[in-house]
mmCIF file of C-alpha atoms in Angstrom:
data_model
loop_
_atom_site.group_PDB
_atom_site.id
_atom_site.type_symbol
_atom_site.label_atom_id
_atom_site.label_comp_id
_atom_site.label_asym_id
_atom_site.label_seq_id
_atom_site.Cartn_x
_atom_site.Cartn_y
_atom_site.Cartn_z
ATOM 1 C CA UNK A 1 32.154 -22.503 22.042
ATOM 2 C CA UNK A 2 35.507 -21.941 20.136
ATOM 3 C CA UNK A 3 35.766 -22.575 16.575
ATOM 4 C CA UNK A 4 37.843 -25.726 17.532
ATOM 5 C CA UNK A 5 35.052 -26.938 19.673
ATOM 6 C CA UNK A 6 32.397 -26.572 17.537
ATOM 7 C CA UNK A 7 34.664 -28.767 14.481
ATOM 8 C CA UNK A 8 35.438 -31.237 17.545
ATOM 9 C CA UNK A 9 31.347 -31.174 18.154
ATOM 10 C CA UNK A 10 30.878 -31.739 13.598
ATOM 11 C CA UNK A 11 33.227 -34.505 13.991
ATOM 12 C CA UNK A 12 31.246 -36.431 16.223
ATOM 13 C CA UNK A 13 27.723 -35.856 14.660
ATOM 14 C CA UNK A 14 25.624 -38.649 14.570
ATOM 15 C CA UNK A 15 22.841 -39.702 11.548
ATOM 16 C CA UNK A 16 19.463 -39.291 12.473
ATOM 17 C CA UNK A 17 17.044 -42.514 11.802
ATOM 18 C CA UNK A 18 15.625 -41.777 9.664
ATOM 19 C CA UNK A 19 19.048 -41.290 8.081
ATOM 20 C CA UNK A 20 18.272 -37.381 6.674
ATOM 21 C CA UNK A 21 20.005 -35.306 9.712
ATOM 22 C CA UNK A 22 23.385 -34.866 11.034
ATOM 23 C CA UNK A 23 22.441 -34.244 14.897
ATOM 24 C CA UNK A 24 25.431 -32.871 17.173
ATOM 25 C CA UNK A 25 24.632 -33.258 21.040
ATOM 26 C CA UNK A 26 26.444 -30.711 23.531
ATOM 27 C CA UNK A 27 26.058 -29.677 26.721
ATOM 28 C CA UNK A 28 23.868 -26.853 25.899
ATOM 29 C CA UNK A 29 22.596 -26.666 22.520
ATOM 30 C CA UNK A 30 22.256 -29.284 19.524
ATOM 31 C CA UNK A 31 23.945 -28.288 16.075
ATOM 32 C CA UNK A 32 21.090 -30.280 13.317
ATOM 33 C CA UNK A 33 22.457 -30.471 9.761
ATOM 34 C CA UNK A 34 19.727 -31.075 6.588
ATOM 35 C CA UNK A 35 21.701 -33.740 5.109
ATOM 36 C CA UNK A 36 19.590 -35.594 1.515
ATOM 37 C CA UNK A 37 22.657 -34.501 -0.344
ATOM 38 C CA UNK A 38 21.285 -36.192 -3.052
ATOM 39 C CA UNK A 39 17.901 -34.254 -3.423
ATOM 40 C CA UNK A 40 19.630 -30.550 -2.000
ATOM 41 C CA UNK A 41 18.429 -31.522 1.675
ATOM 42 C CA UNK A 42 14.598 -31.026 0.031
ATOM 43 C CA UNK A 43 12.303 -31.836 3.373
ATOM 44 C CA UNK A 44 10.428 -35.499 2.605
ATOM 45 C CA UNK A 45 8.864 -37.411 4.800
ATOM 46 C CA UNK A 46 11.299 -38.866 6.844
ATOM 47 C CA UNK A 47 13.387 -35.720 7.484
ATOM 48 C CA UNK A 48 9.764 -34.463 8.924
ATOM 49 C CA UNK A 49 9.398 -37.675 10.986
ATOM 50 C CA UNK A 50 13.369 -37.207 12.277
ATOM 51 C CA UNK A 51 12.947 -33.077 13.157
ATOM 52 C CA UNK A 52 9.746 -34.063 15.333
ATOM 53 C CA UNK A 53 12.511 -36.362 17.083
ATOM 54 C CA UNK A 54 14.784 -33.687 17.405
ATOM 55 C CA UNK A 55 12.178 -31.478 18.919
ATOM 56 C CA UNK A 56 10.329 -34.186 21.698
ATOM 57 C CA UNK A 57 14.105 -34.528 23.140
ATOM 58 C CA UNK A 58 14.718 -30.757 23.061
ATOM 59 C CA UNK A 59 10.710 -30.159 24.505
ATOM 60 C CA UNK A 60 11.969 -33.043 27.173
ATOM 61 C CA UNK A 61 15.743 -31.573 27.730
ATOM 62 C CA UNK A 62 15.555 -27.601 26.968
ATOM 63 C CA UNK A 63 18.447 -26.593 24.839
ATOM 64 C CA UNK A 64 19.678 -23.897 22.279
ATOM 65 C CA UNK A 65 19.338 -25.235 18.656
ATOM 66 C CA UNK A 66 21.223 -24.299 15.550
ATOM 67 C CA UNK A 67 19.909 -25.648 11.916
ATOM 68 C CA UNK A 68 22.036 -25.690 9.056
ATOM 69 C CA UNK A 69 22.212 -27.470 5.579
ATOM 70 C CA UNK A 70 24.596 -29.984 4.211
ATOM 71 C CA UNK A 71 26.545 -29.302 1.300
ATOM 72 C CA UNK A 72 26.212 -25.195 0.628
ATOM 73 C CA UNK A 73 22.577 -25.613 0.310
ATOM 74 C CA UNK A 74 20.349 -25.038 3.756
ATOM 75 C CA UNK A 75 17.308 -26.842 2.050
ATOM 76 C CA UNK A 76 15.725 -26.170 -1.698
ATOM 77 C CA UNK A 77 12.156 -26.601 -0.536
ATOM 78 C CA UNK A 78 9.845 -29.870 0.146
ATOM 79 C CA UNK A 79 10.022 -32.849 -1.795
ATOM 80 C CA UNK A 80 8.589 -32.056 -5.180
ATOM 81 C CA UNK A 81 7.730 -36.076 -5.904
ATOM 82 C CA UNK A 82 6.190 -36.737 -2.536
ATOM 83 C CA UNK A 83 3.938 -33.278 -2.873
ATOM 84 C CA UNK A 84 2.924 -34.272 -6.204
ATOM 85 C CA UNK A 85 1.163 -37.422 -4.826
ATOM 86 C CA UNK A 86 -0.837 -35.291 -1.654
ATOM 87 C CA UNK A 87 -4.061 -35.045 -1.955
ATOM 88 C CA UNK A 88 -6.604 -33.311 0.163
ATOM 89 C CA UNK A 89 -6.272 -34.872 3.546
ATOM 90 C CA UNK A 90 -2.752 -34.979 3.914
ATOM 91 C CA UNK A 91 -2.804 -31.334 3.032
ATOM 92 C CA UNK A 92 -5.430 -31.194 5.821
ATOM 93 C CA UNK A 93 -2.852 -32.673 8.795
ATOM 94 C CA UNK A 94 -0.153 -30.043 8.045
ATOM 95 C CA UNK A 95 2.456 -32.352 7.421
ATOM 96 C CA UNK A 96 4.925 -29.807 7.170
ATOM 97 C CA UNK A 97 3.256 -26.753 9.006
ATOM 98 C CA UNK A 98 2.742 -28.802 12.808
ATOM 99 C CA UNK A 99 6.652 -29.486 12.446
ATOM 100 C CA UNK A 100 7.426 -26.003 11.630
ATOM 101 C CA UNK A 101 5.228 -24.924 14.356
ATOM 102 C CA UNK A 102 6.457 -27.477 16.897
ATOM 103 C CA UNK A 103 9.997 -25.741 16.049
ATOM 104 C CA UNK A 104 8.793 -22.157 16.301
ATOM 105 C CA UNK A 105 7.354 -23.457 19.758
ATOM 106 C CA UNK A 106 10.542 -24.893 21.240
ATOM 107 C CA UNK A 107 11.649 -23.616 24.973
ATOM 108 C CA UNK A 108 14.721 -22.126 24.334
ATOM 109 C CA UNK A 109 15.765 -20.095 21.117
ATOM 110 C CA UNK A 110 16.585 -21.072 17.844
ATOM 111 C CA UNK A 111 19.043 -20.478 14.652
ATOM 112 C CA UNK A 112 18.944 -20.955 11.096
ATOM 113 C CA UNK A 113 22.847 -20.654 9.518
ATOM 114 C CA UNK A 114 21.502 -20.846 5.519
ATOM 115 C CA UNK A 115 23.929 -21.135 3.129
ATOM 116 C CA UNK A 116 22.852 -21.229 -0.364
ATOM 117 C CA UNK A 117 19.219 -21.562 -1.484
ATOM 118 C CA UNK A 118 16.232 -21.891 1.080
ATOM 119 C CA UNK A 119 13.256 -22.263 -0.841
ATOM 120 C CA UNK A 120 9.734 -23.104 -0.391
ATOM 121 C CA UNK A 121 9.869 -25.130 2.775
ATOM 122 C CA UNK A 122 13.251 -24.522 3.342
ATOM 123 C CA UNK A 123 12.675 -20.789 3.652
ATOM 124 C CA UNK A 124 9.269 -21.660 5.915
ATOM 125 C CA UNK A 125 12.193 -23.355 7.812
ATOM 126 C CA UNK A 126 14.274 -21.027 8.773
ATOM 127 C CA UNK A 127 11.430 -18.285 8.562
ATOM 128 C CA UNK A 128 10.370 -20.489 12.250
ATOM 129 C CA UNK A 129 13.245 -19.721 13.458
ATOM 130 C CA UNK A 130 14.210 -17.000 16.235
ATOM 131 C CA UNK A 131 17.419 -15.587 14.323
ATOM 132 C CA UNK A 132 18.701 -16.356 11.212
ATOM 133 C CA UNK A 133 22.205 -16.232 10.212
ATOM 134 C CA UNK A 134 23.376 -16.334 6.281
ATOM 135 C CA UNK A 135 26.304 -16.673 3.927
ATOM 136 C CA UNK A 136 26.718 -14.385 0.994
ATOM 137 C CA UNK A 137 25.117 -17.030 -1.569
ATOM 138 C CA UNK A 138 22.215 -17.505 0.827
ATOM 139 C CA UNK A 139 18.543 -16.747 -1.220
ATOM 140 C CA UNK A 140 15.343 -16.799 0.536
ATOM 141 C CA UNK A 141 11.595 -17.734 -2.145
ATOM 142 C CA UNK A 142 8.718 -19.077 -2.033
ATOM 143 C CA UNK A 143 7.922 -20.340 -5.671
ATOM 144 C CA UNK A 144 5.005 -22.988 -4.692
ATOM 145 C CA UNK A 145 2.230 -20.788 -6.662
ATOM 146 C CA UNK A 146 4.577 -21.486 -9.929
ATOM 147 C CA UNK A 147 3.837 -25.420 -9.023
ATOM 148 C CA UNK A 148 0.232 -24.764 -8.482
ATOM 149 C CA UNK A 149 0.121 -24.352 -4.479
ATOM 150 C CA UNK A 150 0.685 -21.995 -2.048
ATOM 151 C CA UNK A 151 3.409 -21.661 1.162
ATOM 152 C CA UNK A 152 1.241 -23.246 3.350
ATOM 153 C CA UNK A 153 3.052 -23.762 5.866
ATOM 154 C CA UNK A 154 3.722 -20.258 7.795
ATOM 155 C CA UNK A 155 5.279 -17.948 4.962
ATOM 156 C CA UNK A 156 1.888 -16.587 4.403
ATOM 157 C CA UNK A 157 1.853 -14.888 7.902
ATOM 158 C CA UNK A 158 5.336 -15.616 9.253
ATOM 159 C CA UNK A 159 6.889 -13.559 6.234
ATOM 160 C CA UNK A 160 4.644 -10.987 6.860
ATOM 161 C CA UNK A 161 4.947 -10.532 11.128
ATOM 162 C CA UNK A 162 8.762 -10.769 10.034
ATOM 163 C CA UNK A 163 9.000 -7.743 6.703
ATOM 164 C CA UNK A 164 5.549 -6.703 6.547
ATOM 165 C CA UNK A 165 3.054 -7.053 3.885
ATOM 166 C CA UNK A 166 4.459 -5.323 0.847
ATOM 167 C CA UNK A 167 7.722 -7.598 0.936
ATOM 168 C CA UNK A 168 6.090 -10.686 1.663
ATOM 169 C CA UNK A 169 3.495 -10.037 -1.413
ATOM 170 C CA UNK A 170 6.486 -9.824 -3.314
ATOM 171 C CA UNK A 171 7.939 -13.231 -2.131
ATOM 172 C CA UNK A 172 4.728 -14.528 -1.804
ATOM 173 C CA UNK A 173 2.878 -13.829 -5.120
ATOM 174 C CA UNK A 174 5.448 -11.634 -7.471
ATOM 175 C CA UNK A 175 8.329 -14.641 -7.099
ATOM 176 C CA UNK A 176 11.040 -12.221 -5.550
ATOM 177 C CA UNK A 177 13.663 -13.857 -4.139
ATOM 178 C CA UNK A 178 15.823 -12.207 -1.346
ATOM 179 C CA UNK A 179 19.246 -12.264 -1.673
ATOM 180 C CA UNK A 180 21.670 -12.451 1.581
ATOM 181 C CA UNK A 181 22.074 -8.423 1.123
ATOM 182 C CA UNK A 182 18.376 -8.025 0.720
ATOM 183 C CA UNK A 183 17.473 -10.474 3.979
ATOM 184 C CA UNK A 184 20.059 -8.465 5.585
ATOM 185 C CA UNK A 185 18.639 -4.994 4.991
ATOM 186 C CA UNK A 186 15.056 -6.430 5.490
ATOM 187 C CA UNK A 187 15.984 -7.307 9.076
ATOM 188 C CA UNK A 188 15.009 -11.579 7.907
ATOM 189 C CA UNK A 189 18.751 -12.176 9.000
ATOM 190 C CA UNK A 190 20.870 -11.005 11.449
ATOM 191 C CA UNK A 191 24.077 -11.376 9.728
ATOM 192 C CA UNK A 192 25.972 -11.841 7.049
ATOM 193 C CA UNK A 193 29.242 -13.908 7.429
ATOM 194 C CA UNK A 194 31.691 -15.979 4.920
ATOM 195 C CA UNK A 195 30.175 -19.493 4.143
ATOM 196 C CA UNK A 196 33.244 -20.742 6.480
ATOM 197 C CA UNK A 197 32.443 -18.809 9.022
ATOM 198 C CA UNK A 198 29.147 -19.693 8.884
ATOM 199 C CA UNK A 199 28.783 -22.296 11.894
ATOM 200 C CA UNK A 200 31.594 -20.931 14.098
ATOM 201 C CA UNK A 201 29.436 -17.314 14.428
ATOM 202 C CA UNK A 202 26.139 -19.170 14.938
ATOM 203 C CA UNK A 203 28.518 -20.847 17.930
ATOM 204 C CA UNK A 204 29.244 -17.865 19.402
ATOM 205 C CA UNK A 205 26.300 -15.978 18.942
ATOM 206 C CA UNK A 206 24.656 -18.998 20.991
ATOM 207 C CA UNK A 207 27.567 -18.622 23.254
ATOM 208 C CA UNK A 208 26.210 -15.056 23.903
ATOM 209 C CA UNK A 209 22.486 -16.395 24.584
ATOM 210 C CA UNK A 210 24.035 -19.489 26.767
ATOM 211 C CA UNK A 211 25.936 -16.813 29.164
ATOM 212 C CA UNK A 212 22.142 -15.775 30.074
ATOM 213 C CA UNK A 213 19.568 -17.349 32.658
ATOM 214 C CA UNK A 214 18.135 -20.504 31.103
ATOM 215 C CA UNK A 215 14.716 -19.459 32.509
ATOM 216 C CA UNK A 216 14.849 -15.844 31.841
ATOM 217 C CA UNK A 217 15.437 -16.986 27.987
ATOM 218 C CA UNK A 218 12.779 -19.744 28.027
ATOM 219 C CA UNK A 219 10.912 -17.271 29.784
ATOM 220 C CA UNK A 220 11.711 -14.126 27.835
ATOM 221 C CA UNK A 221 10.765 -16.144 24.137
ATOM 222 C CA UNK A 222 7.720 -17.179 25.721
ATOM 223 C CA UNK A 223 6.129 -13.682 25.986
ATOM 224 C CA UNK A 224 7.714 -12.182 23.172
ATOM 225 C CA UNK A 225 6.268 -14.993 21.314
ATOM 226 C CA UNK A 226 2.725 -14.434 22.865
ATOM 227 C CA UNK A 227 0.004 -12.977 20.517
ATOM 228 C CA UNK A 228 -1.171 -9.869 21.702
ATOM 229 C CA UNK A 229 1.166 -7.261 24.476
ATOM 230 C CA UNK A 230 -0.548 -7.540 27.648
ATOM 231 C CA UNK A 231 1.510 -5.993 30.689
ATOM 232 C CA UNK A 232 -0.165 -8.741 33.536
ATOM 233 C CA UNK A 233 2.125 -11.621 31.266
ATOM 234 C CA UNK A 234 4.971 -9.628 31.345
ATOM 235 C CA UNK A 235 4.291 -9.320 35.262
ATOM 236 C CA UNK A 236 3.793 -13.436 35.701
ATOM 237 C CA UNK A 237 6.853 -13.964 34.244
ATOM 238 C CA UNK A 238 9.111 -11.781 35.777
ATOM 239 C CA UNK A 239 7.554 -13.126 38.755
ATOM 240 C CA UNK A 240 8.737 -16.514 38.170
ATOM 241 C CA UNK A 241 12.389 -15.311 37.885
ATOM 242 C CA UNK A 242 12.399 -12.776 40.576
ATOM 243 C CA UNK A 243 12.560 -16.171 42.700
ATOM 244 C CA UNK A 244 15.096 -17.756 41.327
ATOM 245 C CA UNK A 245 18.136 -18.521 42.955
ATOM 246 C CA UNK A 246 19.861 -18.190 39.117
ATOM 247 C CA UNK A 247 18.298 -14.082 39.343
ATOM 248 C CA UNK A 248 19.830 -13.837 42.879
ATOM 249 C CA UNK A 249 23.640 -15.274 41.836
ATOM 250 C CA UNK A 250 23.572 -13.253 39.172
ATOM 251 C CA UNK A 251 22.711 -10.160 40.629
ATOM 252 C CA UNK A 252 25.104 -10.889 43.392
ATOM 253 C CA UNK A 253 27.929 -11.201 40.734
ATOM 254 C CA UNK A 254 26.754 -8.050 39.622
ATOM 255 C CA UNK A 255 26.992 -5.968 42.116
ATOM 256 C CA UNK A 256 30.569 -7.595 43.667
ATOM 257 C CA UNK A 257 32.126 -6.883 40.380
ATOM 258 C CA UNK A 258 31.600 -10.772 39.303
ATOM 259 C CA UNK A 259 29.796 -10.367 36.474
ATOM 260 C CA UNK A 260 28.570 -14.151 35.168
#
């Protein structure tokens, strides 16, 4: 997607219900934008209730996702009022964690763009993500032991599987907070780009991704995402798309000088 395209695709975003997303629909990918300008896109209830719409109709109709944040903030963590009244058993469903998880879970891969602060559950947010993509004001925490709590819902292990234990102590119980040079050099984001150009190089790195087999991605996340290397999953899947009549065009292109 061109630059143009993906301001053509902004322009005709619609609200989600629940009245806390932006949600763009293309062909092949869905652009989500955090949008409680009021409260720095903080993750309440019903933004939780509208991203577990966004992922049944991308579990039902596979597509690439980008997630971004309104306003030069990606998301400044949950919704300090609403935690402040969980107790026990609502800590118990995972309110935020099964969403997070549903997202991490999603068929086909995923992007944060962060610009400016993603905190708490923002950062679990984009830490769910495949890729991540930030501007130069971007800044990754996790402050919930200063409010009495902990990151409960994947930064404890996420953080870790993504920049290994010593860093994600830091975040985790010291209070560090990456910057968009130190996420960079960490390997938490993949790169970092003007605020403006934010969106339009999430576009086109999921223009890279959509040039690929649909199946050998879904396929390909799938056992990289699998806990545990074992060579006989690896051998099931590439089974799968040694069938495919998508495997034999492309190879055919290949080999003719057509590449896809």
């Amino acid at each position: 997607m061109t630059a143009t395209g993906a301001t053509a695709a902004h322009d005709a975003a619609s609200a989600s219900p629940g009245g806390t997303l932006l949600v763009e629909e293309l062909a092949d990918r869905v652009v989500v934008t955090l949008h409680r300008p009021e409260a720095r896109n903080a993750i309440n209830a019903a933004m939780v209730r509208d991203l577990h719409q966004v992922c049944a109709a991308l579990e039902e109709r596979p597509r690439l996702l980008i997630l971004t944040g309104h306003g030069g903030t990606f998301a400044a963590g949950a919704d300090i009022a609403e935690l402040r009244e969980r107790g026990r058993d609502q800590a118990l469903q995972g309110i935020n964690s099964r969403l997070f998880d549903r997202i991490a879970r999603l068929p086909m891969p995923t992007l944060a763009a962060v610009d400016g602060y993603a905190l708490g559950g923002g950062a679990e947010l984009a830490y769910a993500c495949d890729l991540r993509l930030a501007s130069p004001s971007a800044t990754f925490g996790n402050p919930e032991p200063g409010l009495g709590i902990l990151a409960a819902a994947g930064a404890c292990w996420r953080l870790r599987d993504l920049l290994g234990a010593s860093v994600a102590k830091q975040v985790l119980l010291a209070g560090r907070r990456l910057s968009a040079d130190d996420a960079y050099r960490l390997g938490l984001v993949a790169e970092v780009v003007p605020a403006e150009e934010l969106l339009p190089r999430a576009h086109a790195l999921l223009d890279r991704m959509a040039r690929s087999g649909p199946l050998a991605l879904r396929l390909t996340k799938l056992v990289a995402d699998a806990s545990g290397a074992h060579p006989v999953t690896d051998d099931l899947a590439q089974a799968i798309l040694f069938e495919s009549d998508d495997k034999r065009a492309r190879m055919d292109a290949f080999l003719t000088g057509e590449r896809p």
